[in-house]
Short mmCIF file of C-alpha atoms in Angstrom, two decimals:
data_model
loop_
_atom_site.label_atom_id
_atom_site.label_comp_id
_atom_site.label_asym_id
_atom_site.label_seq_id
_atom_site.Cartn_x
_atom_site.Cartn_y
_atom_site.Cartn_z
CA MET A 1001 165.32 138.76 38.51
CA PHE A 1002 168.56 136.90 36.84
CA ASP A 1003 166.23 136.99 33.82
CA HIS A 1004 164.82 140.56 32.89
CA THR A 1005 167.81 142.59 35.10
CA ASN A 1006 169.95 141.00 31.60
CA ASN A 1007 171.48 139.14 34.66
CA SER A 1008 172.78 142.55 37.65
CA TYR A 1009 170.89 139.67 40.41
CA GLY A 1010 171.54 136.13 40.89
CA VAL A 1011 171.73 133.44 43.30
CA ASN A 1012 174.34 134.55 45.34
CA GLU A 1013 172.72 137.94 45.60
CA VAL A 1014 169.63 136.60 47.22
CA LEU A 1015 170.92 134.49 49.44
CA MET A 1016 172.63 137.16 50.74
CA SER A 1017 170.23 139.22 51.28
CA SER A 1018 168.14 136.63 52.94
CA ALA A 1019 170.79 136.26 55.37
CA MET A 1020 170.67 139.45 56.14
CA GLY A 1021 167.41 139.13 56.74
CA GLY A 1022 167.17 136.15 58.95
CA ILE A 1023 170.26 137.50 60.61
CA VAL A 1024 169.14 140.72 61.85
CA PHE A 1025 165.94 140.49 62.53
CA GLY A 1026 166.51 136.85 64.28
CA LEU A 1027 169.40 138.54 66.30
CA PHE A 1028 167.62 141.99 66.67
CA ALA A 1029 163.40 143.26 66.20
CA GLY A 1030 161.89 143.27 68.41
CA ALA A 1031 159.09 140.89 67.21
CA PRO A 1032 161.56 138.00 65.78
CA LEU A 1033 158.93 135.62 64.00
CA CYS A 1034 158.25 137.75 60.98
CA ILE A 1035 160.94 135.76 58.33
CA VAL A 1036 161.81 138.26 55.88
CA GLY A 1037 164.19 137.68 52.15
CA VAL A 1038 163.74 138.55 48.61
CA THR A 1039 160.34 138.82 48.21
CA GLY A 1040 157.78 138.78 44.85
CA PRO A 1041 157.00 142.55 44.93
CA ILE A 1042 160.38 143.52 46.10
CA SER A 1043 161.91 141.22 42.21
CA ILE A 1044 159.20 143.62 40.96
CA PHE A 1045 160.88 146.50 41.99
CA ASN A 1046 163.56 145.81 40.89
CA TYR A 1047 163.76 144.54 37.51
CA THR A 1048 160.22 147.25 36.18
CA VAL A 1049 163.21 149.42 37.58
CA TYR A 1050 166.51 148.39 35.67
CA GLU A 1051 163.50 149.15 31.75
CA LEU A 1052 163.27 151.86 32.09
CA ILE A 1053 166.57 153.62 33.99
CA VAL A 1054 168.76 150.93 32.01
CA PRO A 1055 167.48 152.62 28.40
CA ARG A 1056 168.75 155.70 29.33
CA GLY A 1057 172.77 155.10 30.34
CA ILE A 1058 171.75 155.82 34.23
CA PRO A 1059 174.36 152.81 35.86
CA TYR A 1060 171.90 150.48 37.48
CA PHE A 1061 173.57 149.32 40.72
CA GLN A 1062 174.69 152.96 41.67
CA PHE A 1063 170.85 154.71 40.48
CA MET A 1064 169.54 151.46 43.07
CA CYS A 1065 171.46 151.95 45.22
CA TRP A 1066 170.49 155.86 45.25
CA ILE A 1067 166.98 154.51 46.05
CA CYS A 1068 167.60 152.52 48.67
CA LEU A 1069 169.60 155.21 51.18
CA TRP A 1070 166.64 157.97 50.07
CA SER A 1071 164.16 155.02 51.53
CA MET A 1072 166.69 154.12 54.78
CA LEU A 1073 165.78 158.00 55.04
CA LEU A 1074 162.19 157.52 54.58
CA HIS A 1075 161.78 154.55 56.51
CA PHE A 1076 163.06 156.35 59.50
CA THR A 1077 161.49 159.02 59.18
CA ILE A 1078 157.92 157.09 59.17
CA ALA A 1079 159.67 155.15 62.53
CA LEU A 1080 160.33 158.18 64.41
CA THR A 1081 156.81 159.46 64.39
CA ASN A 1082 155.51 156.69 64.97
CA LEU A 1083 153.71 156.64 62.03
CA VAL A 1084 153.23 152.84 61.59
CA SER A 1085 150.27 153.54 64.02
CA TYR A 1086 148.38 154.22 61.05
CA MET A 1087 148.33 149.96 60.74
CA ARG A 1088 145.97 149.43 63.14
CA TYR A 1089 143.77 150.32 60.35
CA ILE A 1090 144.59 147.17 58.70
CA THR A 1091 141.66 144.76 58.51
CA LYS A 1092 141.85 141.28 57.29
CA PHE A 1093 140.20 142.00 54.11
CA SER A 1094 143.53 144.21 52.84
CA CYS A 1095 145.55 141.09 54.92
CA ASP A 1096 143.23 138.43 52.95
CA VAL A 1097 144.00 140.18 48.67
CA PHE A 1098 147.29 140.18 49.95
CA GLY A 1099 148.42 136.89 50.74
CA PHE A 1100 145.63 135.87 47.74
CA PHE A 1101 147.99 138.18 45.51
CA ILE A 1102 151.48 136.66 46.36
CA ASN A 1103 150.39 133.14 45.98
CA ILE A 1104 149.28 133.82 43.17
CA VAL A 1105 152.68 135.46 41.60
CA TYR A 1106 155.09 132.49 42.05
CA ILE A 1107 152.14 129.84 40.47
CA GLN A 1108 152.76 132.56 37.39
CA LYS A 1109 156.75 132.56 38.77
CA GLY A 1110 156.18 128.89 37.97
CA ILE A 1111 154.85 128.93 34.58
CA GLN A 1112 157.14 131.24 33.72
CA ILE A 1113 160.42 129.43 34.25
CA LEU A 1114 158.95 126.45 32.91
CA VAL A 1115 158.18 128.28 30.29
CA HIS A 1116 161.81 129.98 29.17
CA GLN A 1117 162.70 126.34 29.63
CA PHE A 1118 161.13 125.86 26.07
CA SER A 1119 163.97 128.61 25.10
CA LEU A 1120 166.79 127.06 26.20
CA GLY A 1121 169.68 125.50 24.09
CA ASP A 1122 168.83 124.33 20.50
CA PRO A 1123 164.72 124.31 19.17
CA SER A 1124 164.97 120.02 19.52
CA ASP A 1125 166.48 119.62 23.02
CA SER A 1126 163.99 122.72 24.66
CA THR A 1127 160.87 120.84 23.30
CA ALA A 1128 161.45 117.87 24.99
CA SER A 1129 163.45 119.75 27.47
CA GLY A 1130 160.24 122.51 28.33
CA PHE A 1131 158.12 119.22 28.35
CA ALA A 1132 160.26 117.35 30.59
CA SER A 1133 159.83 120.20 33.61
CA ILE A 1134 156.15 120.80 32.88
CA THR A 1135 156.13 116.98 33.81
CA LEU A 1136 159.11 117.03 36.71
CA ALA A 1137 156.84 120.00 38.20
CA LEU A 1138 153.32 118.65 38.34
CA VAL A 1139 155.05 115.63 39.75
CA MET A 1140 156.62 117.10 42.47
CA ALA A 1141 153.95 119.51 43.01
CA LEU A 1142 151.37 116.81 43.07
CA PHE A 1143 153.38 114.68 46.14
CA GLY A 1144 154.30 118.28 48.00
CA CYS A 1145 150.60 118.82 47.59
CA PHE A 1146 149.88 115.15 48.87
CA ALA A 1147 152.75 115.72 52.06
CA TYR A 1148 150.74 118.93 53.20
CA PHE A 1149 147.20 118.37 52.88
CA PHE A 1150 147.71 114.36 54.40
CA GLY A 1151 149.39 116.32 57.94
CA ASP A 1152 147.75 118.93 58.01
CA LYS A 1153 144.01 117.91 56.87
CA THR A 1154 143.32 114.07 57.14
CA LEU A 1155 143.43 112.08 60.77
CA TYR A 1156 144.98 108.76 59.63
CA LEU A 1157 148.41 108.20 61.91
CA LYS A 1158 149.03 110.03 64.94
CA PRO A 1159 148.76 113.75 64.50
CA ARG A 1160 152.53 114.44 66.32
CA ILE A 1161 153.56 110.98 62.91
CA ARG A 1162 151.26 113.54 60.65
CA THR A 1163 152.82 116.88 61.63
CA ILE A 1164 156.23 115.44 59.88
CA PHE A 1165 154.54 115.11 56.92
CA ARG A 1166 153.15 118.21 57.14
CA ASP A 1167 156.36 119.90 57.85
CA TYR A 1168 158.41 118.09 56.10
CA GLY A 1169 157.24 116.58 53.06
CA THR A 1170 158.07 120.16 51.04
CA PRO A 1171 161.73 120.14 51.74
CA LEU A 1172 161.96 116.50 51.01
CA CYS A 1173 160.16 116.95 47.51
CA VAL A 1174 163.29 118.77 46.52
CA ILE A 1175 166.30 116.56 47.37
CA PHE A 1176 163.68 113.23 46.84
CA PHE A 1177 163.25 115.19 43.00
CA THR A 1178 166.28 116.73 41.83
CA GLY A 1179 168.18 113.68 42.53
CA PHE A 1180 164.75 111.66 40.50
CA ILE A 1181 166.95 113.10 37.36
CA HIS A 1182 169.97 110.85 37.68
CA PHE A 1183 167.38 107.82 37.78
CA GLY A 1184 169.07 107.03 34.64
CA GLY A 1185 166.37 105.41 31.39
CA GLN A 1186 164.66 108.42 29.40
CA LEU A 1187 165.63 111.19 31.53
CA SER A 1188 169.11 110.75 30.36
CA ASN A 1189 167.99 111.87 26.97
CA VAL A 1190 166.42 115.32 28.39
CA SER A 1191 168.74 117.55 29.64
CA PHE A 1192 166.63 119.43 32.41
CA ALA A 1193 168.23 122.94 33.52
CA THR A 1194 169.38 123.50 36.75
CA LEU A 1195 170.19 126.44 38.73
CA PRO A 1196 172.11 128.98 37.84
CA VAL A 1197 175.20 129.42 40.41
CA GLY A 1198 178.32 132.05 40.37
CA THR A 1199 181.56 131.73 42.03
CA ALA A 1200 181.39 131.47 46.03
CA PHE A 1201 180.92 134.67 48.02
CA HIS A 1202 181.50 136.77 44.69
CA PRO A 1203 178.52 139.18 43.07
CA THR A 1204 176.96 137.36 39.46
CA SER A 1205 177.95 140.19 37.40
CA SER A 1206 180.88 140.58 36.04
CA GLY A 1207 181.20 144.13 35.93
CA ARG A 1208 180.49 144.65 39.76
CA PRO A 1209 183.71 145.28 41.78
CA LYS A 1210 184.84 141.88 44.12
CA ASP A 1211 184.20 143.17 47.72
CA TRP A 1212 180.60 143.81 46.86
CA PHE A 1213 180.53 147.94 48.09
CA ILE A 1214 179.12 150.54 44.97
CA ARG A 1215 179.90 153.23 44.66
CA PHE A 1216 177.40 155.86 44.57
CA TRP A 1217 178.76 158.55 43.42
CA GLU A 1218 180.86 157.37 40.15
CA GLY A 1219 178.54 157.47 36.84
CA VAL A 1220 174.88 159.31 38.44
CA THR A 1221 174.91 163.24 38.11
CA VAL A 1222 173.23 164.98 41.10
CA ALA A 1223 170.23 164.71 38.64
CA ASP A 1224 170.14 161.12 39.37
CA VAL A 1225 170.28 160.68 42.55
CA PHE A 1226 167.01 162.84 43.02
CA LEU A 1227 165.20 161.00 40.96
CA ALA A 1228 165.90 158.43 42.30
CA LEU A 1229 164.18 159.77 45.31
CA PRO A 1230 160.35 158.77 43.83
CA PHE A 1231 161.17 155.99 43.40
CA GLY A 1232 161.89 155.91 47.02
CA VAL A 1233 159.26 156.74 48.08
CA LEU A 1234 157.31 154.03 45.85
CA LEU A 1235 159.81 151.46 47.61
CA THR A 1236 159.08 152.74 51.48
CA ALA A 1237 154.73 152.75 50.57
CA LEU A 1238 155.44 148.47 49.51
CA PHE A 1239 157.55 147.80 53.21
CA TYR A 1240 155.38 150.13 54.63
CA TYR A 1241 152.92 147.97 53.43
CA ASP A 1242 154.16 144.64 52.43
CA HIS A 1243 156.24 144.04 54.97
CA ASN A 1244 153.78 145.19 58.09
CA ILE A 1245 151.62 142.63 56.84
CA SER A 1246 153.74 140.38 56.53
CA SER A 1247 154.14 140.53 60.68
CA LEU A 1248 150.34 140.99 60.69
CA MET A 1249 150.11 138.24 59.68
CA CYS A 1250 152.09 136.43 61.29
CA GLN A 1251 151.07 138.19 64.98
CA SER A 1252 147.09 136.75 64.00
CA SER A 1253 144.66 137.35 66.23
CA LYS A 1254 145.01 133.47 65.97
CA TYR A 1255 147.81 132.72 67.33
CA PRO A 1256 148.19 132.56 71.30
CA LEU A 1257 151.41 135.07 70.84
CA LYS A 1258 152.02 136.67 74.78
CA LYS A 1259 155.09 138.85 73.44
CA PRO A 1260 154.11 142.52 72.48
CA SER A 1261 154.78 144.13 69.41
CA SER A 1262 157.61 146.14 68.06
CA PHE A 1263 156.36 148.43 64.62
CA HIS A 1264 158.39 151.21 65.19
CA TYR A 1265 161.74 149.52 65.88
CA ASP A 1266 161.50 146.55 63.13
CA PHE A 1267 160.35 148.98 60.61
CA LEU A 1268 163.66 151.57 61.52
CA LEU A 1269 165.08 147.98 61.86
CA LEU A 1270 164.84 147.38 58.11
CA GLY A 1271 165.51 150.80 56.52
CA ILE A 1272 168.66 150.07 57.97
CA THR A 1273 169.25 146.92 56.29
CA THR A 1274 167.45 148.31 52.57
CA GLY A 1275 170.23 150.80 53.07
CA ILE A 1276 172.72 148.27 53.70
CA ALA A 1277 171.38 146.66 50.79
CA GLY A 1278 171.67 149.54 48.79
CA MET A 1279 175.05 150.00 49.42
CA LEU A 1280 175.86 145.94 48.51
CA GLY A 1281 174.48 145.65 44.83
CA ILE A 1282 171.88 142.84 46.58
CA PRO A 1283 168.00 142.78 46.38
CA ALA A 1284 166.77 144.51 50.15
CA PRO A 1285 164.82 142.10 52.29
CA ASN A 1286 160.81 142.38 53.61
CA GLY A 1287 158.73 140.51 55.67
CA LEU A 1288 157.95 136.88 53.04
CA ILE A 1289 154.05 135.95 52.27
CA PRO A 1290 153.48 133.32 52.92
CA GLN A 1291 156.43 132.09 54.60
CA ALA A 1292 156.38 134.47 57.95
CA PRO A 1293 152.75 133.31 58.32
CA LEU A 1294 153.87 129.82 57.18
CA HIS A 1295 156.72 130.16 59.73
CA THR A 1296 154.51 130.68 62.73
CA GLU A 1297 151.85 127.96 62.21
CA SER A 1298 155.11 126.02 62.49
CA LEU A 1299 155.98 126.58 66.21
CA CYS A 1300 152.79 126.32 66.92
CA VAL A 1301 151.82 123.41 69.62
CA ILE A 1302 149.15 121.40 67.83
CA LYS A 1303 146.31 119.82 70.21
CA HIS A 1304 143.55 117.19 69.08
CA ASP A 1305 140.92 118.01 70.24
CA TYR A 1306 139.24 114.04 70.18
CA SER A 1307 135.38 114.90 70.57
CA THR A 1308 135.34 116.56 68.13
CA GLY A 1309 137.65 115.39 65.97
CA ASN A 1310 138.95 118.78 65.14
CA ASP A 1311 142.73 120.69 66.03
CA ARG A 1312 143.71 123.85 67.99
CA ILE A 1313 146.29 125.87 68.76
CA ALA A 1314 147.76 125.76 72.65
CA ARG A 1315 150.25 127.86 72.46
CA VAL A 1316 154.05 128.51 70.09
CA VAL A 1317 156.75 128.38 71.01
CA GLU A 1318 158.16 131.92 70.89
CA GLN A 1319 161.76 132.34 70.57
CA ARG A 1320 164.75 133.77 68.29
CA LEU A 1321 166.88 130.25 67.16
CA SER A 1322 164.20 129.56 63.78
CA ASN A 1323 164.93 133.09 61.63
CA THR A 1324 169.00 133.20 63.24
CA PHE A 1325 169.26 130.06 62.22
CA GLN A 1326 167.80 129.68 58.83
CA GLY A 1327 169.97 133.24 58.17
CA ILE A 1328 173.60 131.32 58.88
CA LEU A 1329 171.73 128.41 57.30
CA THR A 1330 171.17 130.97 54.02
CA LEU A 1331 174.86 132.33 55.33
CA CYS A 1332 176.65 129.04 54.01
CA LEU A 1333 174.86 128.77 51.32
CA MET A 1334 177.68 130.70 49.67
CA THR A 1335 180.15 128.67 50.23
CA LYS A 1336 182.00 126.59 47.09
CA PRO A 1337 180.71 123.04 48.48
CA LEU A 1338 176.54 124.34 49.11
CA LEU A 1339 177.01 126.32 45.89
CA HIS A 1340 177.32 123.62 43.99
CA VAL A 1341 174.67 121.50 45.57
CA LEU A 1342 172.14 124.44 44.41
CA GLY A 1343 173.75 124.42 40.68
CA LEU A 1344 171.80 121.20 41.24
CA ILE A 1345 168.64 121.76 41.44
CA PRO A 1346 166.67 121.95 38.68
CA GLN A 1347 165.16 124.99 36.67
CA ALA A 1348 161.60 122.42 37.47
CA VAL A 1349 161.54 121.91 40.93
CA LEU A 1350 162.29 125.16 41.93
CA ALA A 1351 158.86 125.41 39.55
CA GLY A 1352 157.13 122.84 41.46
CA LEU A 1353 158.12 124.58 44.99
CA PHE A 1354 156.67 127.71 44.07
CA TRP A 1355 153.27 126.06 43.51
CA ILE A 1356 153.83 123.92 46.59
CA MET A 1357 154.16 126.55 48.88
CA SER A 1358 151.38 128.89 46.27
CA ILE A 1359 149.47 125.84 46.43
CA THR A 1360 148.90 125.26 50.20
CA ALA A 1361 149.28 128.66 51.62
CA ILE A 1362 146.40 129.03 49.63
CA ASP A 1363 144.07 127.30 50.94
CA HIS A 1364 144.14 128.57 54.12
CA LEU A 1365 142.30 132.13 53.11
CA ASP A 1366 139.83 134.13 53.69
CA VAL A 1367 139.71 134.97 49.79
CA THR A 1368 140.05 131.21 48.28
CA GLN A 1369 137.54 130.45 51.46
CA ARG A 1370 135.57 132.71 50.63
CA LEU A 1371 135.28 131.16 46.85
CA ARG A 1372 134.69 127.53 48.37
CA PHE A 1373 131.58 127.93 49.60
CA LEU A 1374 129.06 130.23 47.31
CA CYS A 1375 130.91 126.85 44.99
CA THR A 1376 129.11 124.92 47.09
CA ASP A 1377 125.95 123.15 47.16
CA PRO A 1378 124.01 124.55 50.35
CA ASP A 1379 122.73 120.81 51.51
CA SER A 1380 125.69 119.14 52.10
CA LEU A 1381 127.24 122.78 54.63
CA LYS A 1382 128.39 121.97 57.64
CA LEU A 1383 128.04 123.94 60.27
CA THR A 1384 132.98 122.86 60.63
CA HIS A 1385 133.83 122.10 57.02
CA PHE A 1386 133.38 126.78 57.67
CA PRO A 1387 133.92 129.98 59.52
CA ALA A 1388 130.25 130.27 62.21
CA ASN A 1389 130.61 134.21 60.57
CA PHE A 1390 130.42 132.68 56.80
CA TYR A 1391 127.11 130.84 57.42
CA LYS A 1392 125.41 134.34 59.66
CA ALA A 1393 126.24 136.83 57.16
CA ASP A 1394 123.85 137.60 54.51
CA ARG A 1395 124.47 135.77 50.86
CA LYS A 1396 123.93 139.19 49.24
CA TRP A 1397 126.82 141.11 51.75
CA PHE A 1398 128.89 138.09 51.36
CA MET A 1399 128.85 138.27 48.09
CA ILE A 1400 130.05 142.50 47.45
CA TYR A 1401 132.25 141.92 49.73
CA LEU A 1402 134.22 138.90 47.82
CA LEU A 1403 133.80 141.21 45.39
CA PHE A 1404 135.63 144.12 46.15
CA GLU A 1405 138.63 141.36 47.32
CA LEU A 1406 138.23 139.70 43.49
CA ILE A 1407 138.41 143.20 42.20
CA ALA A 1408 140.98 144.70 44.24
CA PHE A 1409 143.33 141.31 44.12
CA ALA A 1410 142.76 141.49 39.66
CA PHE A 1411 143.94 145.59 39.93
CA GLU A 1412 147.63 144.09 42.30
CA PHE A 1413 147.68 140.76 40.48
CA GLY A 1414 146.73 143.44 36.48
CA ILE A 1415 149.25 146.46 36.96
CA THR A 1416 152.07 143.66 37.85
CA CYS A 1417 151.74 142.15 34.71
CA THR A 1418 152.38 145.80 33.16
CA LYS A 1419 155.45 147.99 31.97
CA GLY A 1420 153.42 150.50 35.35
CA ALA A 1421 154.10 147.84 37.31
CA ILE A 1422 156.20 150.32 39.49
CA GLY A 1423 153.05 151.30 40.99
CA PHE A 1424 152.08 148.39 42.62
CA PRO A 1425 152.89 149.56 46.56
CA GLY A 1426 149.84 152.48 45.12
CA VAL A 1427 147.41 150.45 44.51
CA LEU A 1428 147.97 148.35 47.25
CA ILE A 1429 148.26 151.62 49.26
CA PHE A 1430 144.63 152.93 47.63
CA PHE A 1431 142.88 149.64 48.33
CA MET A 1432 143.50 149.69 51.47
CA GLY A 1433 141.92 153.24 51.67
CA VAL A 1434 138.50 151.41 49.91
CA ALA A 1435 139.27 149.13 53.28
CA MET A 1436 138.77 151.82 55.18
CA LEU A 1437 135.02 153.11 53.73
CA PHE A 1438 134.14 149.87 54.82
CA PRO A 1439 131.89 151.03 57.85
CA ARG A 1440 130.08 153.45 54.64
CA ILE A 1441 129.34 150.72 52.44
CA PHE A 1442 128.74 147.74 54.52
CA PRO A 1443 126.07 147.70 57.43
CA LYS A 1444 127.52 147.75 60.69
CA ASP A 1445 126.13 143.44 61.81
CA GLN A 1446 127.45 142.57 58.11
CA LEU A 1447 130.90 144.45 58.45
CA ARG A 1448 132.02 142.34 61.57
CA LEU A 1449 130.60 139.40 60.61
CA LEU A 1450 132.50 139.70 57.23
CA ASP A 1451 135.88 141.40 58.53
CA GLU A 1452 137.34 142.61 61.40
CA PRO A 1453 141.41 143.61 62.37
CA ALA A 1454 144.06 141.80 61.01
CA ALA A 1455 146.06 141.72 65.28
CA ASP A 1456 144.80 140.79 68.19
CA GLU A 1457 144.06 143.24 70.78
CA LEU A 1458 147.49 143.16 72.67
CA ILE A 1459 149.10 144.33 68.73
CA LEU A 1460 146.58 146.78 68.37
CA LYS A 1461 146.99 148.47 71.64
CA SER A 1462 150.78 149.08 70.63
CA LEU A 1463 149.82 150.81 67.62
CA ARG A 1464 147.42 152.74 69.55
CA VAL A 1465 150.44 154.03 72.07
CA HIS A 1466 151.75 157.46 70.26
CA GLU A 1467 147.94 158.71 69.67
CA ARG A 1468 146.71 158.44 73.67
CA SER A 1469 150.58 160.10 74.22
CA LYS A 1470 149.40 162.86 71.63
CA LYS A 1471 146.40 163.69 73.69
CA THR A 1472 148.32 163.14 77.12
CA ILE A 1473 150.37 166.21 76.00
CA GLU A 1474 147.49 167.94 74.35
#
């Protein structure tokens, strides 16, 4: 967003948004496992609005504020009328395709960061910096992924030691490779671009008021206010899908959760943070993928079954502290000393971080597993390598279902690479509708093997409350 919005959004805005999301949802959300922050889709939405609106002479932050205010009202309407209940129709098809898309976007953003290194400063210096940045990002991604998969996939050392590699390998890679560029030698001849930071607790843009508050009534006409309404509808559609999918994924049926969900209330809370974000001139936060499911994953108590050689999730530590404290710590990063430390991080390290997060998350996704299953030598397949349903499903319907997943991903990713990226939420909702037609396309016995509800029965019951209450009234 920093590059695409002419420095309108910077590190401080992202930190402020992430801190607000973490603290508010950690303290007040009904289901505090969902990590909330600045996502890839909202970044795409924000800079696409910038590209469409600024050439018309409309002040950007005032217009974005009206978008968020309209969206806040729509969030309230959806939550108070229990329209989030329709999320019960979401199956793992939508979750897996969206998760796959988000992780590919992270890979793309990492590549874009590295490509940008070749256009910074003097051409001769930028070439060396560009190739050195690529090398740094690749080596960091290699070590980060190795640490994660060593802890997650191998049987070396005791399970508790492997957990340290899996959970702390990535942050340690960020610390080590940030210092790596100062090791001297030939590295001293290369200038690595670092994360651009501003003044502590101040907006990045010099044209903004220092108190953060957006005077949303200044510089806009009544026509501009109503022009923001369709954008607000698109933003609401994006959050309806993105945030609730994130919530479903971090409360997936594979996690033995005991506490019930609260989708309607949490969506109302998201509307409040969206309105506040608009008035503060920061990106609106919502559920993060892959961070939300990774958060639940990190809270799982794993038991190793020595008889089968497999790990199983015994329980999940359901609490509010981790989400709240990560929000507080994010806010602390806006202080002058820590903001200076953030400014020391090479942009290449951020690219490597994006790749580590995406590669480690994408490995567990259904789309990846299906592709891997098809490409594996049939004579080498073992029952423990893939879900049992993969073996039971008819190969023809298995491939058709996978084709639907890849087509949905291609449309979602393709539109974000065009000027039509603002319509991205519409594509998400469209393929959510396509998935609802699967019972008419696939035989029932095959669909049962290929797809299933994204949430477990406890969560589905909470989403059916509105339906049951209506029948009672009638």
